Amino acid sequence: MSTTQRIPIQAWSGDVLNERGQREVFCGLTGIIWLHRKMQDAFFLIIGSRTCAHLMQSAAGVMIFAEPRFGTAIIGERDLAGLADAHEELDRVASEVLACRPNIRTLFLVGSCPSEVIKLDLERAAQRLNQRWHPQVKVLNYSGSGIETTFTQGEDACLQALVPHLPLSAKAPAQLLVVGTVADVVEDQFSQLFKSMGLNNVAFFPPRRSAELPAIGPGTRFVLAQPFLSDTARALQAMGMECISAPFPLGVQGTTGWLKAIAQSFGIDEQRVESVIAAPKARALKALEAHRAALANKRIFFFPDSQLEIPLACFVHHELGMTLTEVGTPYLNRHLMAHDLARLPANTTLSEGQDVDKQLQRCQQAEPDLVVCGLGLANPLEAQGVATKWSIELVFSPIHGYEQAGDLAALFHRPLKRRQLIGQRKGELAWN
Ligand code: SF4
């Protein structure tokens, strides 16, 4: 059964089309692909079925040449009497993984949705393994189940599990914690900008090494770099940390707004910020020019997938001149999204949740030039002649900050160029 209702929101003058029905999104296991690249000393052990193993293999297929730091303990059909064996099997696989990899410092047991796994108490399993492997390895658990999470929520669940382990330090805690996985190159660029602004003690969470979690203290504030971290933000606030309210650092406007909100929170002079950002901002504006010329007035439709949709919609509309037909998001956290919501044009159709058949109909009626969607919808839409961009690519790629603004624009430009080339090629073939 599906439902559709309109709910008014603050900070944005339009309505939200709220839908509950069949949805086409990846589960939270997918987050392992970028989390294991970020935390070089962590291993992700999925407790799941063959389906989970296949998903990870195909989603992360390119990594077959390197030894991946994730694996699947297959828990097959078992009745309740078989649960003790399942725990034994889990301990055996975990011990095997750790014995072969002495550099691993954190083992994440990642839950999934097969009913055999739901019956397992992974928190208890993590406690048991912690006793066995302490102090060499910390064992934590979280859920990446498709029943509970969409694909970016896996990161939220993983970081939430790490929050209670952030060390408290009264002496030298971080001034600022930047929360959400960003590419190392982006982290280095932001660190440099913060240093030039006078913020020297900035830490990133998750860190590159899970064994070196940043120390926090009474004065530590945090800012989100990714919009899909509601539970992590709540957990940090519950520890007494203040959240700096800001737009997300995508594109020139988002990055400028993000940096200025941080600077304002620390009482940094606006002129100093302007002089620090002047050169990278000018480079980013230059990098956007060619893409803007090609993308202006093109119509774009976002299916709900990553929760990055609203900040991305602001970017393509304000900085590339694209027309928003519909912006879908799997969940809408009005509080964390307030700045970006306020930047959405008032006539935008904003939808939360999904009823995929109805949304496909709206997409067809809107006749967009470009559709941003999950892998499951991309192929059928391409077959109908619609250019698509996989939303997962926007999560895997370094897209934050000034230096990446041009690359971010190129991700939207490329599918249209490809369509154009295919059209030309067909024309040439017909002519010959
Ligand atoms: Fe499929 Fe669930 Fe495994 Fe995800 S966790 S791959 S949705 S079975």
Short mmCIF file of C-alpha atoms and ligand atoms in Angstrom, two decimals:
data_model
loop_
_atom_site.label_atom_id
_atom_site.label_comp_id
_atom_site.label_asym_id
_atom_site.label_seq_id
_atom_site.Cartn_x
_atom_site.Cartn_y
_atom_site.Cartn_z
CA MET A 1 0.00 0.00 0.00
CA SER A 2 1.29 3.48 -0.70
CA THR A 3 0.41 6.88 0.72
CA THR A 4 1.00 10.42 -0.48
CA GLN A 5 0.48 13.48 1.70
CA ARG A 6 1.57 17.10 1.67
CA ILE A 7 3.30 18.47 4.78
CA PRO A 8 4.21 22.16 5.14
CA ILE A 9 7.81 22.87 6.25
CA GLN A 10 9.60 25.80 7.82
CA ALA A 11 12.37 27.72 6.07
CA TRP A 12 10.99 26.87 2.65
CA SER A 13 7.78 28.20 1.23
CA GLY A 14 6.82 25.11 -0.80
CA ASP A 15 5.24 21.82 0.29
CA VAL A 16 6.86 18.42 0.60
CA LEU A 17 5.33 15.54 -1.30
CA ASN A 18 5.59 12.79 1.30
CA GLU A 19 5.49 9.29 -0.18
CA ARG A 20 5.59 5.80 1.26
CA GLY A 21 5.60 2.95 -1.21
CA GLN A 22 7.95 0.72 -3.14
CA ARG A 23 11.45 2.19 -3.21
CA GLU A 24 14.48 1.60 -5.36
CA VAL A 25 17.58 2.24 -3.24
CA PHE A 26 20.69 0.39 -2.08
CA CYS A 27 21.00 -0.73 1.53
CA GLY A 28 23.48 0.66 4.09
CA LEU A 29 26.07 -2.04 3.37
CA THR A 30 27.15 0.07 0.40
CA GLY A 31 28.74 2.63 2.76
CA ILE A 32 31.46 0.07 3.49
CA ILE A 33 32.94 0.81 0.08
CA TRP A 34 33.99 4.36 0.98
CA LEU A 35 34.39 3.76 4.73
CA HIS A 36 36.98 1.00 4.25
CA ARG A 37 38.95 3.24 1.89
CA LYS A 38 38.95 6.04 4.45
CA MET A 39 39.86 4.08 7.59
CA GLN A 40 42.93 2.18 6.53
CA ASP A 41 43.17 0.05 9.69
CA ALA A 42 39.53 -1.08 9.88
CA PHE A 43 37.88 -4.27 8.64
CA PHE A 44 34.16 -4.60 7.91
CA LEU A 45 32.75 -8.07 8.42
CA ILE A 46 29.23 -8.32 7.01
CA ILE A 47 27.11 -10.86 8.81
CA GLY A 48 24.79 -11.76 5.99
CA SER A 49 23.68 -13.93 3.13
CA ARG A 50 25.03 -14.68 -0.32
CA THR A 51 22.94 -11.75 -1.62
CA CYS A 52 24.89 -9.37 0.62
CA ALA A 53 28.20 -10.86 -0.55
CA HIS A 54 27.12 -10.45 -4.20
CA LEU A 55 26.03 -6.86 -3.65
CA MET A 56 29.38 -5.95 -2.16
CA GLN A 57 31.32 -7.79 -4.84
CA SER A 58 29.51 -6.10 -7.68
CA ALA A 59 29.29 -2.64 -6.07
CA ALA A 60 32.99 -2.75 -5.21
CA GLY A 61 34.05 -4.85 -8.19
CA VAL A 62 36.85 -2.49 -9.16
CA MET A 63 38.68 -3.33 -5.95
CA ILE A 64 39.19 -6.96 -6.87
CA PHE A 65 42.87 -6.25 -7.59
CA ALA A 66 43.59 -5.06 -4.07
CA GLU A 67 42.88 -7.08 -0.95
CA PRO A 68 39.65 -5.54 0.28
CA ARG A 69 39.21 -4.89 3.99
CA PHE A 70 35.70 -6.22 4.02
CA GLY A 71 34.19 -9.68 3.81
CA THR A 72 30.99 -11.58 4.46
CA ALA A 73 30.35 -14.26 7.05
CA ILE A 74 27.54 -16.19 5.39
CA ILE A 75 24.95 -17.21 7.93
CA GLY A 76 22.76 -19.73 6.13
CA GLU A 77 19.33 -21.12 6.93
CA ARG A 78 19.16 -21.87 10.63
CA ASP A 79 16.34 -22.36 13.09
CA LEU A 80 16.50 -21.00 16.62
CA ALA A 81 18.29 -24.13 17.84
CA GLY A 82 21.03 -23.38 15.34
CA LEU A 83 21.80 -19.93 16.76
CA ALA A 84 24.57 -21.17 19.04
CA ASP A 85 26.31 -22.59 15.96
CA ALA A 86 25.87 -19.24 14.19
CA HIS A 87 27.68 -17.49 17.06
CA GLU A 88 30.46 -20.08 16.92
CA GLU A 89 30.72 -19.61 13.16
CA LEU A 90 30.88 -15.83 13.57
CA ASP A 91 33.67 -16.12 16.17
CA ARG A 92 35.57 -18.49 13.92
CA VAL A 93 35.37 -16.21 10.85
CA ALA A 94 36.22 -13.08 12.90
CA SER A 95 39.24 -14.79 14.44
CA GLU A 96 40.40 -15.99 11.04
CA VAL A 97 40.11 -12.47 9.60
CA LEU A 98 42.03 -10.90 12.48
CA ALA A 99 44.71 -13.58 12.67
CA CYS A 100 45.64 -12.98 8.99
CA ARG A 101 45.63 -9.19 9.33
CA PRO A 102 47.74 -8.00 12.27
CA ASN A 103 47.38 -4.35 11.15
CA ILE A 104 43.62 -4.25 11.75
CA ARG A 105 42.72 -2.14 14.80
CA THR A 106 38.92 -1.97 14.49
CA LEU A 107 36.61 -4.74 13.39
CA PHE A 108 33.06 -3.72 12.52
CA LEU A 109 30.44 -6.46 12.61
CA VAL A 110 27.86 -5.21 10.13
CA GLY A 111 24.32 -6.57 10.44
CA SER A 112 22.10 -7.21 7.42
CA CYS A 113 18.46 -8.14 6.82
CA PRO A 114 18.17 -11.92 6.33
CA SER A 115 16.00 -13.28 9.14
CA GLU A 116 18.80 -15.55 10.40
CA VAL A 117 20.97 -12.49 10.97
CA ILE A 118 18.21 -10.47 12.64
CA LYS A 119 17.96 -13.22 15.24
CA LEU A 120 21.66 -12.85 16.11
CA ASP A 121 22.59 -10.45 18.90
CA LEU A 122 25.55 -8.70 17.27
CA GLU A 123 26.10 -6.38 20.22
CA ARG A 124 26.71 -9.40 22.44
CA ALA A 125 28.93 -10.95 19.76
CA ALA A 126 31.00 -7.72 19.63
CA GLN A 127 31.38 -7.73 23.43
CA ARG A 128 32.48 -11.38 23.38
CA LEU A 129 35.04 -10.74 20.62
CA ASN A 130 36.25 -7.59 22.38
CA GLN A 131 37.11 -9.63 25.44
CA ARG A 132 39.05 -12.05 23.32
CA TRP A 133 40.93 -9.50 21.18
CA HIS A 134 41.47 -6.67 23.67
CA PRO A 135 43.67 -4.59 23.48
CA GLN A 136 44.85 -5.42 19.93
CA VAL A 137 41.49 -4.83 18.23
CA LYS A 138 38.32 -2.93 19.07
CA VAL A 139 35.17 -4.75 17.90
CA LEU A 140 32.04 -2.69 17.19
CA ASN A 141 28.73 -3.46 15.55
CA TYR A 142 26.16 -1.58 13.51
CA SER A 143 23.40 -2.38 11.04
CA GLY A 144 23.56 -1.94 7.27
CA SER A 145 20.29 -3.82 6.79
CA GLY A 146 18.12 -2.75 3.88
CA ILE A 147 15.09 -2.79 6.20
CA GLU A 148 16.59 -0.07 8.40
CA THR A 149 18.92 1.89 6.13
CA THR A 150 19.32 3.40 2.69
CA PHE A 151 22.81 3.42 1.28
CA THR A 152 24.34 6.48 2.92
CA GLN A 153 22.73 5.69 6.28
CA GLY A 154 25.27 2.87 6.66
CA GLU A 155 27.90 5.56 7.27
CA ASP A 156 25.63 7.26 9.80
CA ALA A 157 25.23 3.97 11.72
CA CYS A 158 28.98 3.27 11.57
CA LEU A 159 29.97 6.72 12.88
CA GLN A 160 27.29 6.59 15.56
CA ALA A 161 28.89 3.35 16.80
CA LEU A 162 32.29 5.13 16.97
CA VAL A 163 31.07 8.26 18.82
CA PRO A 164 31.15 6.77 22.37
CA HIS A 165 34.81 5.84 21.75
CA LEU A 166 35.99 9.39 20.99
CA PRO A 167 38.55 10.07 23.74
CA LEU A 168 37.79 12.96 26.10
CA SER A 169 40.67 15.34 26.71
CA ALA A 170 40.58 18.44 28.88
CA LYS A 171 44.07 19.47 27.69
CA ALA A 172 44.13 19.60 23.90
CA PRO A 173 40.77 18.67 22.46
CA ALA A 174 39.95 19.52 18.85
CA GLN A 175 38.43 22.99 18.41
CA LEU A 176 36.46 21.80 15.44
CA LEU A 177 35.39 18.32 14.36
CA VAL A 178 34.47 17.96 10.69
CA VAL A 179 32.01 15.06 10.53
CA GLY A 180 31.45 12.83 7.50
CA THR A 181 33.75 10.92 5.16
CA VAL A 182 35.49 13.17 2.67
CA ALA A 183 38.30 12.17 0.31
CA ASP A 184 41.81 12.62 1.75
CA VAL A 185 42.60 15.26 -0.86
CA VAL A 186 39.54 17.27 0.26
CA GLU A 187 40.54 16.87 3.90
CA ASP A 188 44.02 18.28 3.12
CA GLN A 189 42.55 21.27 1.25
CA PHE A 190 40.09 22.09 4.05
CA SER A 191 42.86 21.72 6.68
CA GLN A 192 44.93 24.28 4.79
CA LEU A 193 42.01 26.72 4.55
CA PHE A 194 41.24 26.34 8.27
CA LYS A 195 44.89 26.93 9.15
CA SER A 196 44.96 30.12 7.08
CA MET A 197 41.79 31.24 8.87
CA GLY A 198 43.54 30.71 12.23
CA LEU A 199 41.97 27.37 13.19
CA ASN A 200 44.89 25.04 13.87
CA ASN A 201 43.30 22.28 15.88
CA VAL A 202 40.78 20.79 13.44
CA ALA A 203 40.07 17.05 13.34
CA PHE A 204 38.17 14.94 10.81
CA PHE A 205 35.75 12.18 11.77
CA PRO A 206 36.07 9.44 10.66
CA PRO A 207 39.86 9.73 10.74
CA ARG A 208 42.24 7.97 8.34
CA ARG A 209 43.20 5.57 11.12
CA SER A 210 40.38 4.21 13.27
CA ALA A 211 42.83 3.65 16.15
CA GLU A 212 43.53 7.40 16.25
CA LEU A 213 40.09 8.80 17.00
CA PRO A 214 40.23 12.57 17.59
CA ALA A 215 40.13 13.81 21.18
CA ILE A 216 37.17 16.01 22.06
CA GLY A 217 36.54 18.27 25.03
CA PRO A 218 34.08 20.75 26.51
CA GLY A 219 34.76 23.42 23.86
CA THR A 220 34.74 21.18 20.78
CA ARG A 221 32.19 22.14 18.12
CA PHE A 222 31.31 20.06 15.12
CA VAL A 223 30.16 20.75 11.59
CA LEU A 224 28.73 18.22 9.15
CA ALA A 225 30.41 17.74 5.77
CA GLN A 226 27.77 15.19 4.69
CA PRO A 227 24.00 15.65 5.06
CA PHE A 228 23.08 12.05 5.88
CA LEU A 229 24.42 11.94 9.43
CA SER A 230 21.38 12.74 11.59
CA ASP A 231 21.99 9.98 14.18
CA THR A 232 25.71 10.77 14.45
CA ALA A 233 24.89 14.46 14.95
CA ARG A 234 22.40 13.56 17.69
CA ALA A 235 24.98 11.32 19.41
CA LEU A 236 27.60 14.11 19.34
CA GLN A 237 25.08 16.62 20.70
CA ALA A 238 24.20 14.16 23.47
CA MET A 239 27.90 14.30 24.46
CA GLY A 240 27.52 18.06 24.89
CA MET A 241 29.00 19.20 21.58
CA GLU A 242 27.56 22.16 19.74
CA CYS A 243 26.61 21.68 16.07
CA ILE A 244 27.53 24.56 13.75
CA SER A 245 24.54 25.14 11.49
CA ALA A 246 25.71 25.59 7.89
CA PRO A 247 24.95 24.76 4.27
CA PHE A 248 26.87 21.76 2.87
CA PRO A 249 30.24 22.44 1.20
CA LEU A 250 29.29 21.59 -2.38
CA GLY A 251 30.08 24.05 -5.14
CA VAL A 252 31.27 27.63 -4.65
CA GLN A 253 28.22 28.92 -2.79
CA GLY A 254 27.88 25.90 -0.49
CA THR A 255 31.59 25.88 0.36
CA THR A 256 31.66 29.63 0.99
CA GLY A 257 28.57 29.44 3.22
CA TRP A 258 30.03 26.46 5.11
CA LEU A 259 33.38 28.15 5.75
CA LYS A 260 31.74 31.43 6.75
CA ALA A 261 29.39 29.71 9.22
CA ILE A 262 32.40 27.98 10.83
CA ALA A 263 34.39 31.25 10.91
CA GLN A 264 31.46 33.12 12.45
CA SER A 265 31.06 30.47 15.13
CA PHE A 266 34.72 30.96 16.15
CA GLY A 267 34.58 34.77 15.89
CA ILE A 268 36.97 34.92 12.91
CA ASP A 269 36.96 38.24 11.09
CA GLU A 270 34.99 38.14 7.79
CA GLN A 271 37.71 40.04 5.92
CA ARG A 272 40.26 37.42 6.88
CA VAL A 273 37.95 34.70 5.53
CA GLU A 274 37.43 36.62 2.27
CA SER A 275 41.18 36.94 1.72
CA VAL A 276 41.77 33.23 2.48
CA ILE A 277 39.08 32.04 0.06
CA ALA A 278 39.64 34.61 -2.71
CA ALA A 279 42.05 32.55 -4.85
CA PRO A 280 40.40 29.08 -4.59
CA LYS A 281 36.97 30.68 -5.09
CA ALA A 282 38.14 32.42 -8.28
CA ARG A 283 39.61 29.14 -9.57
CA ALA A 284 36.34 27.33 -8.86
CA LEU A 285 34.22 29.99 -10.61
CA LYS A 286 36.49 29.74 -13.65
CA ALA A 287 36.22 25.93 -13.63
CA LEU A 288 32.40 26.18 -13.68
CA GLU A 289 32.15 28.50 -16.69
CA ALA A 290 32.25 25.97 -19.53
CA HIS A 291 29.88 23.60 -17.74
CA ARG A 292 27.44 26.40 -17.01
CA ALA A 293 27.34 27.40 -20.67
CA ALA A 294 26.38 23.82 -21.62
CA LEU A 295 23.99 23.08 -18.75
CA ALA A 296 22.06 26.36 -18.34
CA ASN A 297 18.28 25.85 -18.67
CA LYS A 298 18.62 22.07 -18.94
CA ARG A 299 15.95 20.30 -16.88
CA ILE A 300 17.03 17.94 -14.10
CA PHE A 301 15.08 15.42 -12.00
CA PHE A 302 16.48 13.90 -8.78
CA PHE A 303 15.20 10.51 -7.55
CA PRO A 304 15.71 9.97 -3.79
CA ASP A 305 18.85 8.02 -2.99
CA SER A 306 21.77 9.54 -1.10
CA GLN A 307 20.28 12.49 0.89
CA LEU A 308 22.75 14.69 -1.02
CA GLU A 309 19.97 15.65 -3.42
CA ILE A 310 18.95 19.01 -1.89
CA PRO A 311 22.47 20.54 -1.67
CA LEU A 312 23.22 19.18 -5.15
CA ALA A 313 20.00 20.68 -6.49
CA CYS A 314 21.01 24.06 -5.04
CA PHE A 315 24.39 23.73 -6.76
CA VAL A 316 23.09 22.82 -10.21
CA HIS A 317 20.38 25.49 -10.06
CA HIS A 318 22.29 28.47 -8.67
CA GLU A 319 25.74 27.76 -10.11
CA LEU A 320 25.00 25.93 -13.37
CA GLY A 321 21.65 27.52 -14.20
CA MET A 322 19.75 24.20 -14.44
CA THR A 323 15.97 24.00 -13.98
CA LEU A 324 14.81 21.75 -11.15
CA THR A 325 11.80 19.63 -12.05
CA GLU A 326 11.65 17.43 -8.93
CA VAL A 327 14.06 16.96 -6.04
CA GLY A 328 13.53 13.70 -4.18
CA THR A 329 15.22 12.77 -0.92
CA PRO A 330 14.84 9.50 1.01
CA TYR A 331 14.60 11.40 4.35
CA LEU A 332 14.32 15.06 5.09
CA ASN A 333 15.96 16.38 8.24
CA ARG A 334 14.55 19.91 8.19
CA HIS A 335 16.93 21.09 10.88
CA LEU A 336 20.23 19.90 9.34
CA MET A 337 19.04 20.86 5.86
CA ALA A 338 17.67 24.31 6.83
CA HIS A 339 20.28 26.38 4.93
CA ASP A 340 20.04 24.39 1.72
CA LEU A 341 16.24 24.23 1.91
CA ALA A 342 16.16 28.00 2.16
CA ARG A 343 18.14 28.18 -1.11
CA LEU A 344 15.77 25.94 -3.10
CA PRO A 345 13.57 27.91 -5.51
CA ALA A 346 10.06 28.15 -4.10
CA ASN A 347 8.37 26.41 -7.05
CA THR A 348 10.48 23.23 -6.79
CA THR A 349 8.63 19.94 -6.29
CA LEU A 350 10.33 18.48 -3.24
CA SER A 351 9.52 14.87 -2.36
CA GLU A 352 10.47 12.75 0.64
CA GLY A 353 10.41 8.95 0.57
CA GLN A 354 9.36 7.10 -2.55
CA ASP A 355 6.55 5.44 -4.40
CA VAL A 356 8.61 4.51 -7.41
CA ASP A 357 5.83 3.97 -9.97
CA LYS A 358 4.20 7.32 -9.26
CA GLN A 359 7.56 9.03 -9.30
CA LEU A 360 8.50 7.47 -12.64
CA GLN A 361 5.22 8.82 -14.06
CA ARG A 362 6.02 12.31 -12.77
CA CYS A 363 9.50 12.01 -14.24
CA GLN A 364 8.08 11.09 -17.64
CA GLN A 365 5.68 14.05 -17.53
CA ALA A 366 8.46 16.45 -16.51
CA GLU A 367 10.55 15.49 -19.59
CA PRO A 368 13.91 16.18 -17.94
CA ASP A 369 17.18 16.37 -19.88
CA LEU A 370 19.01 14.61 -17.04
CA VAL A 371 17.88 12.25 -14.27
CA VAL A 372 19.94 11.55 -11.15
CA CYS A 373 18.97 8.11 -9.79
CA GLY A 374 20.09 4.76 -8.44
CA LEU A 375 21.52 1.98 -10.60
CA GLY A 376 18.21 0.10 -10.66
CA LEU A 377 16.40 2.92 -12.46
CA ALA A 378 19.24 4.14 -14.67
CA ASN A 379 19.21 1.33 -17.25
CA PRO A 380 15.44 1.40 -17.99
CA LEU A 381 15.52 5.21 -18.22
CA GLU A 382 18.55 5.16 -20.54
CA ALA A 383 16.71 2.62 -22.70
CA GLN A 384 13.88 5.16 -23.01
CA GLY A 385 16.37 7.75 -24.23
CA VAL A 386 16.79 9.66 -20.97
CA ALA A 387 20.30 10.70 -19.89
CA THR A 388 21.06 9.55 -16.33
CA LYS A 389 23.69 10.08 -13.66
CA TRP A 390 24.16 7.40 -10.99
CA SER A 391 23.74 9.04 -7.62
CA ILE A 392 26.22 6.58 -6.10
CA GLU A 393 28.96 8.15 -8.22
CA LEU A 394 28.31 11.47 -6.51
CA VAL A 395 28.99 9.80 -3.16
CA PHE A 396 32.15 7.94 -4.25
CA SER A 397 33.80 10.89 -6.00
CA PRO A 398 35.66 13.76 -4.30
CA ILE A 399 33.11 16.57 -4.78
CA HIS A 400 33.45 18.82 -1.72
CA GLY A 401 35.14 22.20 -1.64
CA TYR A 402 36.34 24.78 -4.16
CA GLU A 403 38.95 22.69 -5.97
CA GLN A 404 36.37 19.97 -6.75
CA ALA A 405 33.58 22.32 -7.94
CA GLY A 406 34.58 21.90 -11.61
CA ASP A 407 34.72 18.09 -11.26
CA LEU A 408 31.30 18.11 -9.61
CA ALA A 409 29.85 20.11 -12.51
CA ALA A 410 31.53 17.72 -14.96
CA LEU A 411 29.69 14.79 -13.36
CA PHE A 412 26.39 16.39 -14.43
CA HIS A 413 27.72 17.49 -17.81
CA ARG A 414 29.20 14.14 -18.93
CA PRO A 415 25.96 12.14 -19.42
CA LEU A 416 24.53 14.92 -21.63
CA LYS A 417 27.73 15.05 -23.69
CA ARG A 418 27.61 11.26 -24.04
CA ARG A 419 23.98 11.41 -25.29
CA GLN A 420 24.94 14.11 -27.74
CA LEU A 421 27.83 12.02 -29.09
CA ILE A 422 25.62 8.93 -29.40
CA GLY A 423 23.06 11.07 -31.29
CA GLN A 424 25.75 12.39 -33.65
CA ARG A 425 27.12 8.89 -34.21
CA LYS A 426 23.65 7.57 -35.05
CA GLY A 427 23.16 10.49 -37.42
CA GLU A 428 26.47 9.70 -39.15
CA LEU A 429 25.58 6.02 -39.46
CA ALA A 430 22.17 6.87 -40.92
CA TRP A 431 23.82 9.26 -43.38
CA ASN A 432 26.31 6.61 -44.50
FE1 SF4 B 1 20.13 -7.30 0.37
FE2 SF4 B 1 19.55 -6.89 2.93
FE3 SF4 B 1 21.93 -7.93 2.29
FE4 SF4 B 1 21.39 -5.37 1.73
S1 SF4 B 1 21.52 -6.25 3.78
S2 SF4 B 1 22.32 -6.86 0.35
S3 SF4 B 1 19.18 -5.44 1.24
S4 SF4 B 1 19.93 -8.89 1.95
#
